[in-house]
Every structure is written in structure tokens, then in C-alpha cells.
Tab-separated table of N, CA and C in Angstrom:
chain	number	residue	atom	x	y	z
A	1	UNK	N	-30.983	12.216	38.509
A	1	UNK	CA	-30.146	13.142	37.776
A	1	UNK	C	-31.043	14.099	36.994
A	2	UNK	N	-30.563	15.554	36.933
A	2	UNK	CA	-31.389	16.221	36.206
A	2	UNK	C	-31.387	15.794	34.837
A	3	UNK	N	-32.330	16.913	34.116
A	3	UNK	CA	-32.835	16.540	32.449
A	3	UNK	C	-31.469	16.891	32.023
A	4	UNK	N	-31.390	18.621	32.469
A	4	UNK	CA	-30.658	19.046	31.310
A	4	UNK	C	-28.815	18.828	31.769
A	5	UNK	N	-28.455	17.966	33.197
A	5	UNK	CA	-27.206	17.231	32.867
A	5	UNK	C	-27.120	16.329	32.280
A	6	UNK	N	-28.103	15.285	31.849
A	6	UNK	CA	-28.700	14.252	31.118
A	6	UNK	C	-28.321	14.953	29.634
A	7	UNK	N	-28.842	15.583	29.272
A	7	UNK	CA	-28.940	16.543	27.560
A	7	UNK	C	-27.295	16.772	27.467
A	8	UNK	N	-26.449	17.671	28.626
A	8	UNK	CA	-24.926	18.126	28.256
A	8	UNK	C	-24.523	16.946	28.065
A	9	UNK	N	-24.204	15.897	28.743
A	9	UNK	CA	-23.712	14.902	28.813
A	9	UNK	C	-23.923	13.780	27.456
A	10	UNK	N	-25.203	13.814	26.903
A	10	UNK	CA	-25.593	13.449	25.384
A	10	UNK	C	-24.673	14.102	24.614
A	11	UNK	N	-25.112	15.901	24.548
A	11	UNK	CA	-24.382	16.569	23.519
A	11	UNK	C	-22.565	15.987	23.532
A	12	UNK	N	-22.587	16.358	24.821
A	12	UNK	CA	-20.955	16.662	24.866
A	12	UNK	C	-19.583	15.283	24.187
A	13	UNK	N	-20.543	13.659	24.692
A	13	UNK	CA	-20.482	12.684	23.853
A	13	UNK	C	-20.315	12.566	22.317
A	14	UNK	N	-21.399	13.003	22.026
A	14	UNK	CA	-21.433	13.371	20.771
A	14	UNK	C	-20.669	13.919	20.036
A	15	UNK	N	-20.618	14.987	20.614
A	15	UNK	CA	-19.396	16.104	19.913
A	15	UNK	C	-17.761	15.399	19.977
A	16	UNK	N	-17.289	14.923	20.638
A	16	UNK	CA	-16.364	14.145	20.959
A	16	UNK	C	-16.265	13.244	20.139
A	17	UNK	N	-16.893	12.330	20.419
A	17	UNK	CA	-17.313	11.089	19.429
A	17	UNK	C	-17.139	11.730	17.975
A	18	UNK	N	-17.779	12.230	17.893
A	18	UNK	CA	-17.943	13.189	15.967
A	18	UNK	C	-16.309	13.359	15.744
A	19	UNK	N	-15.413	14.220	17.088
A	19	UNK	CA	-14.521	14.688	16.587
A	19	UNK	C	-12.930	13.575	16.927
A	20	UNK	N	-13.453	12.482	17.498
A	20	UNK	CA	-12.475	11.702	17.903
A	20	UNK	C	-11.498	11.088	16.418
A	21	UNK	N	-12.338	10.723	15.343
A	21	UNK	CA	-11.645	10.156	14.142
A	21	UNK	C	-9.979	11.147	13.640
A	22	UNK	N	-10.829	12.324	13.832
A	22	UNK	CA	-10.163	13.713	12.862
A	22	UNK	C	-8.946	13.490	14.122
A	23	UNK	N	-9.402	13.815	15.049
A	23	UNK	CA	-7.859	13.914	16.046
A	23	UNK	C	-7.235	12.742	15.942
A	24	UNK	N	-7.289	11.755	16.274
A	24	UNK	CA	-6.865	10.329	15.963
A	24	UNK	C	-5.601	10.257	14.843
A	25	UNK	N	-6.314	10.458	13.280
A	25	UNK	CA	-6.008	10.464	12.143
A	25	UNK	C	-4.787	11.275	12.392
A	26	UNK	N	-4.564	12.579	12.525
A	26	UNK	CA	-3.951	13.529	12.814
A	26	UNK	C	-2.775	13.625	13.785
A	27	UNK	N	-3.007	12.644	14.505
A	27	UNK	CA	-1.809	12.364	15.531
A	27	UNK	C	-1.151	10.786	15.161
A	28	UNK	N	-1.329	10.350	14.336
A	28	UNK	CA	-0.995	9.099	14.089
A	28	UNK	C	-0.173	9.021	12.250
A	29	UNK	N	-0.581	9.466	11.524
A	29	UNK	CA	-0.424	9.498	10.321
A	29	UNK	C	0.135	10.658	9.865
A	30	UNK	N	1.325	10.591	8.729
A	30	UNK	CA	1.593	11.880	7.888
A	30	UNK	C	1.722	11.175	6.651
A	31	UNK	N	2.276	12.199	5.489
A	31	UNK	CA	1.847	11.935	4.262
A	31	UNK	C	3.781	12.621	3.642
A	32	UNK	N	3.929	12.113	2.470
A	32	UNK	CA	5.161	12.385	1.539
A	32	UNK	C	4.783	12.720	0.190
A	33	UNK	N	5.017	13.526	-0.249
A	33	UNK	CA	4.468	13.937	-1.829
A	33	UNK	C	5.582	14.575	-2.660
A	34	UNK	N	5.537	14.718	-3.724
A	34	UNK	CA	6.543	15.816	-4.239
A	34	UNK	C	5.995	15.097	-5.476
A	35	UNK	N	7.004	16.202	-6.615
A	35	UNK	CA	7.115	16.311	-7.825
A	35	UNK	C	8.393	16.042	-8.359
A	36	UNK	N	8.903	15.206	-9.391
A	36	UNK	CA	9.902	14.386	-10.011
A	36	UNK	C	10.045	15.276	-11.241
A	37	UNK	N	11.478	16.167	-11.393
A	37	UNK	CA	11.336	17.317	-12.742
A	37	UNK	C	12.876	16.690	-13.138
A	38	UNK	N	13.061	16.736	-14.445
A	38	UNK	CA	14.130	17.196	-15.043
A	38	UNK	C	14.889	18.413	-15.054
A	39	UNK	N	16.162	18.144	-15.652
A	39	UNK	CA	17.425	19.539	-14.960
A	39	UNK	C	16.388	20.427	-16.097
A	40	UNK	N	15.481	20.470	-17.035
A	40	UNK	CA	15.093	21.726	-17.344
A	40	UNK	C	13.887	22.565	-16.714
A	41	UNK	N	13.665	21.328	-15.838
A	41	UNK	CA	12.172	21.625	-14.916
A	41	UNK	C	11.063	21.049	-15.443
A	42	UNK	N	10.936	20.334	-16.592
A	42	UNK	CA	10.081	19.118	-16.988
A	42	UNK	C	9.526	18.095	-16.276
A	43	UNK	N	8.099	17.865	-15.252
A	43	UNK	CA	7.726	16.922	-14.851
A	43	UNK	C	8.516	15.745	-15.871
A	44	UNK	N	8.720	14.192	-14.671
A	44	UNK	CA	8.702	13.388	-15.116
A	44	UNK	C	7.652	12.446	-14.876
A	45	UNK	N	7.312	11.512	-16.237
A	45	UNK	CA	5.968	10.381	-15.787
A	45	UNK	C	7.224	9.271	-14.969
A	46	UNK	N	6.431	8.079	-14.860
A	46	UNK	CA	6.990	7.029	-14.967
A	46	UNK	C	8.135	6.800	-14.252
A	47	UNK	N	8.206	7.685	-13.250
A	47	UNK	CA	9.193	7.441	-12.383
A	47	UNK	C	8.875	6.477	-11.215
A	48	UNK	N	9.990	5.747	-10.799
A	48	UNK	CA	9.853	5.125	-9.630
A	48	UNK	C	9.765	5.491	-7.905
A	49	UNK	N	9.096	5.978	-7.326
A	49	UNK	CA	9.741	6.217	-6.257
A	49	UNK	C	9.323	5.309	-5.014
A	50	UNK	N	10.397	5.386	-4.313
A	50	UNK	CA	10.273	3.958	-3.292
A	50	UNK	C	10.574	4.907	-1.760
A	51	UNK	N	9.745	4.270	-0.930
A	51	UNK	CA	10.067	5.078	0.573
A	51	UNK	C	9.979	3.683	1.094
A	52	UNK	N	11.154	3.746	2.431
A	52	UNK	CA	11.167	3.071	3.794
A	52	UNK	C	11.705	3.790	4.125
A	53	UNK	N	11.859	2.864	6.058
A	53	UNK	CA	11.837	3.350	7.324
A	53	UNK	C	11.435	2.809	7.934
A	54	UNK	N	12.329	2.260	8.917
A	54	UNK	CA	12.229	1.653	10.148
A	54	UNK	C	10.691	1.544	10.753
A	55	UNK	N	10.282	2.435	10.656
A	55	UNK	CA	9.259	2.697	11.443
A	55	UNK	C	7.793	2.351	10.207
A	56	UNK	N	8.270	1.346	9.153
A	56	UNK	CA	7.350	1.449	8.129
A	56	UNK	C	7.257	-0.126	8.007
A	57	UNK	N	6.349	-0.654	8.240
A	57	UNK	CA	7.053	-2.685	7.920
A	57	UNK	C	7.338	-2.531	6.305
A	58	UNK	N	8.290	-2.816	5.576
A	58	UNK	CA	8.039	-3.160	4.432
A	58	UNK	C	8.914	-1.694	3.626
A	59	UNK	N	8.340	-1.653	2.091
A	59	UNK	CA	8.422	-0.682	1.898
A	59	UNK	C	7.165	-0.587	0.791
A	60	UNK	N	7.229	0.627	0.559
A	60	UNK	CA	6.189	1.139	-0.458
A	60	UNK	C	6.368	1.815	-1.504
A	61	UNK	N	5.902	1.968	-2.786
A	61	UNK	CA	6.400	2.326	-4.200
A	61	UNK	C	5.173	2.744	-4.788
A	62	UNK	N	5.546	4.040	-5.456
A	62	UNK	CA	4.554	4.744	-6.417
A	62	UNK	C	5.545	4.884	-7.515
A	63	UNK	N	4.359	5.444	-8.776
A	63	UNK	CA	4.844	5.809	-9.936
A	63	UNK	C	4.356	7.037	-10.118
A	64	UNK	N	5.505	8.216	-10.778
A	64	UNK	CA	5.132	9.661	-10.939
A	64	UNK	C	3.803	9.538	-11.974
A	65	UNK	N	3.156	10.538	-12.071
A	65	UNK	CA	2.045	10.488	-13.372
A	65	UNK	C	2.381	11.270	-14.138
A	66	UNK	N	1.717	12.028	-14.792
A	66	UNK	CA	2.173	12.561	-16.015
A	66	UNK	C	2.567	13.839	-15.515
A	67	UNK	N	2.076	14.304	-14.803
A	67	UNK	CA	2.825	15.195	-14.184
A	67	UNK	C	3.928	15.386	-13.346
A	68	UNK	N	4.262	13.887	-13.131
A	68	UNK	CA	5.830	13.924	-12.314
A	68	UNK	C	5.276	13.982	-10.949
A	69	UNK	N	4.138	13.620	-10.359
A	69	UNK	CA	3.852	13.701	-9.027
A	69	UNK	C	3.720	12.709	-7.995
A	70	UNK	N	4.096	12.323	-7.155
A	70	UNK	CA	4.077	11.055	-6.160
A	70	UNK	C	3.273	11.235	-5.004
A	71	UNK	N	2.634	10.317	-4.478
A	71	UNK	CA	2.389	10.355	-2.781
A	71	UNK	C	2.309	9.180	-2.439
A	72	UNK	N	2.833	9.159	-0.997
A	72	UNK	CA	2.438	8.334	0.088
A	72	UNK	C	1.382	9.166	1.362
A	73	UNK	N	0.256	8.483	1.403
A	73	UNK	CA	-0.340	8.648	2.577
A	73	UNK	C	-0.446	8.086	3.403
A	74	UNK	N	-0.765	8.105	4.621
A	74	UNK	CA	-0.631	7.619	5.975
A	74	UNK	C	0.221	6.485	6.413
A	75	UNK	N	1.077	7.444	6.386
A	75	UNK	CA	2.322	7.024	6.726
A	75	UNK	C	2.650	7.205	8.062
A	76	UNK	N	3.006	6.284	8.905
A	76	UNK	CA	3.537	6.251	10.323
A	76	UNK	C	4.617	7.388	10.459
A	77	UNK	N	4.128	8.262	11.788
A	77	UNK	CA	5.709	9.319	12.075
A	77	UNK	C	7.212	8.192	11.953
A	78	UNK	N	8.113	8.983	11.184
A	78	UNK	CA	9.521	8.361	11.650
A	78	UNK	C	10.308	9.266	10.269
A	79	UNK	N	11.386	8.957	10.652
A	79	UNK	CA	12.427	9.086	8.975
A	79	UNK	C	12.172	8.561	8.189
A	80	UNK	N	12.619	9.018	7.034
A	80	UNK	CA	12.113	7.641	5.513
A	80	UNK	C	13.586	7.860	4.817
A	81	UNK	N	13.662	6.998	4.044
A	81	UNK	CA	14.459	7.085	2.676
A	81	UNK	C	13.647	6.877	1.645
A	82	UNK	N	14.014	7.837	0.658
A	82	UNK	CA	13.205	8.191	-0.500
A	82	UNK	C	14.394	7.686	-1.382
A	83	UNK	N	14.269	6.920	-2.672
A	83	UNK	CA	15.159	6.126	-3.654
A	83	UNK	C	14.063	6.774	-4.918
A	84	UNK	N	14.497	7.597	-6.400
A	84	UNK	CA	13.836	7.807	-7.378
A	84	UNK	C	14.803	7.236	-7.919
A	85	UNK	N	14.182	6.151	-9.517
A	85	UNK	CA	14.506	5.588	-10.050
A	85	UNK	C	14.111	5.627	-11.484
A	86	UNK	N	14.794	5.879	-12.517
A	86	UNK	CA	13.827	5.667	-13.643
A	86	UNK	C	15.171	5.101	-14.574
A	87	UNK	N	14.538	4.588	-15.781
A	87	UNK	CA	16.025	3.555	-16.732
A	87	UNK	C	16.380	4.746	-17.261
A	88	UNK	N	17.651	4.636	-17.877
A	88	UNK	CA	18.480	5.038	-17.954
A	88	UNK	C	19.059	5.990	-17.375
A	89	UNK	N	18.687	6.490	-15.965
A	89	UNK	CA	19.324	7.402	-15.271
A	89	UNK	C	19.711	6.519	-13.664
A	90	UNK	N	20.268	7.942	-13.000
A	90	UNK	CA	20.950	6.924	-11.804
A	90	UNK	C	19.770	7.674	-11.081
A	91	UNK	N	19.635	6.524	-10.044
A	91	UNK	CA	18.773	6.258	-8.695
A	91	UNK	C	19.562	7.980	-8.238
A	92	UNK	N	18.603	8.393	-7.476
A	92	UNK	CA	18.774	9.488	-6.791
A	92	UNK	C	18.324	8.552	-5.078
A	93	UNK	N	18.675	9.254	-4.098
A	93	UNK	CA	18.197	9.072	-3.052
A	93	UNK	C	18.306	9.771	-1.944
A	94	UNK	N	17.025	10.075	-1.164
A	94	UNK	CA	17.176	11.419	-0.094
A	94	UNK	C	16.762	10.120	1.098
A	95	UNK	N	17.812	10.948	2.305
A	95	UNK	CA	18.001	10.130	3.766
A	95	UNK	C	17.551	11.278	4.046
A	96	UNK	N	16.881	10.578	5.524
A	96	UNK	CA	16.431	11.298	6.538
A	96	UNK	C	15.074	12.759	6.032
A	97	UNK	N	14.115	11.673	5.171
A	97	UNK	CA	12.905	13.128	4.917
A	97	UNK	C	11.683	12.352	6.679
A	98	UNK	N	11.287	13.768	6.892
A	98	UNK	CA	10.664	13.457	8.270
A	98	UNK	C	9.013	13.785	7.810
């Protein structure tokens, strides 16, 4: 076999290899975020928020921060239900976020 099909065949591995994680990641995983405000537009802390979905074993729960902000990352494609919770107010809940 020549050198330099020997050399493409290194590079071209390589490059692949390097870029296999990023595509992977990217076709497998998404993410849910938002911000938790009051009717005056006031981040809330200390909020509850809870996501499932079928497509999730289990479920999973964050707390807003001081800025009222949540995430879930890598999260399996599917529907979720989103449930926000905090005391003395009523549970809110959004069906079908994709």
C-alpha cells in the first residue's frame, strides 16, 4: 500500500474519531431550561420543578436559583411534563414540552 494512502487513511480516522463524540452527543440528548417569574415578572428562587416522560426512567427535579432559572440536561428525545411547584401556590403544569 502506498505512503500517502497510509497518511489519508491515519488523518481521515482521526478526524472522525475527534468528531464522533460531538455528533453522538447531538443526536442523542436535548436539554429543558426556562425561567420561573411572578405575575409581576419577578424571578422566582426556590421553586420546584419536576420533568417526566415516558421516554425518561424515573423522574427528575431541580430547584430555581435566585434567579428563577432551571435546567435539565441530557435529556433523552421524547415529550415531558413539566409540574412547578412552590408552597403556598398551586402546582402549575405544562404537557407535552418537546
Amino acid at each position: 500500500m502506498d505512503l500517502r494512502k497510509i497518511r489519508f487513511i491515519v488523518f481521515l480516522a482521526t478526524v472522525l474519531l475527534g468528531l464522533l463524540p460531538l455528533i453522538l452527543e447531538a443526536a442523542t440528548t436535548g436539554e429543558i431550561f426556562g425561567i420561573v417569574r411572578d405575575e409581576e415578572g419577578r424571578p422566582l428562587p426556590g421553586v420546584t420543578v419536576t420533568v417526566s416522560s415516558p421516554a425518561l426512567q424515573g423522574t427528575r427535579t431541580a430547584t430555581t436559583d435566585s434567579a428563577g432559572e432551571y435546567r435539565f440536561p441530557l435529556l433523552p428525545p421524547g415529550q415531558y411534563q413539566l409540574s412547578i411547584a412552590m408552597s403556598g401556590f398551586e402546582t402549575l403544569t405544562r404537557e407535552n414540552v418537546i
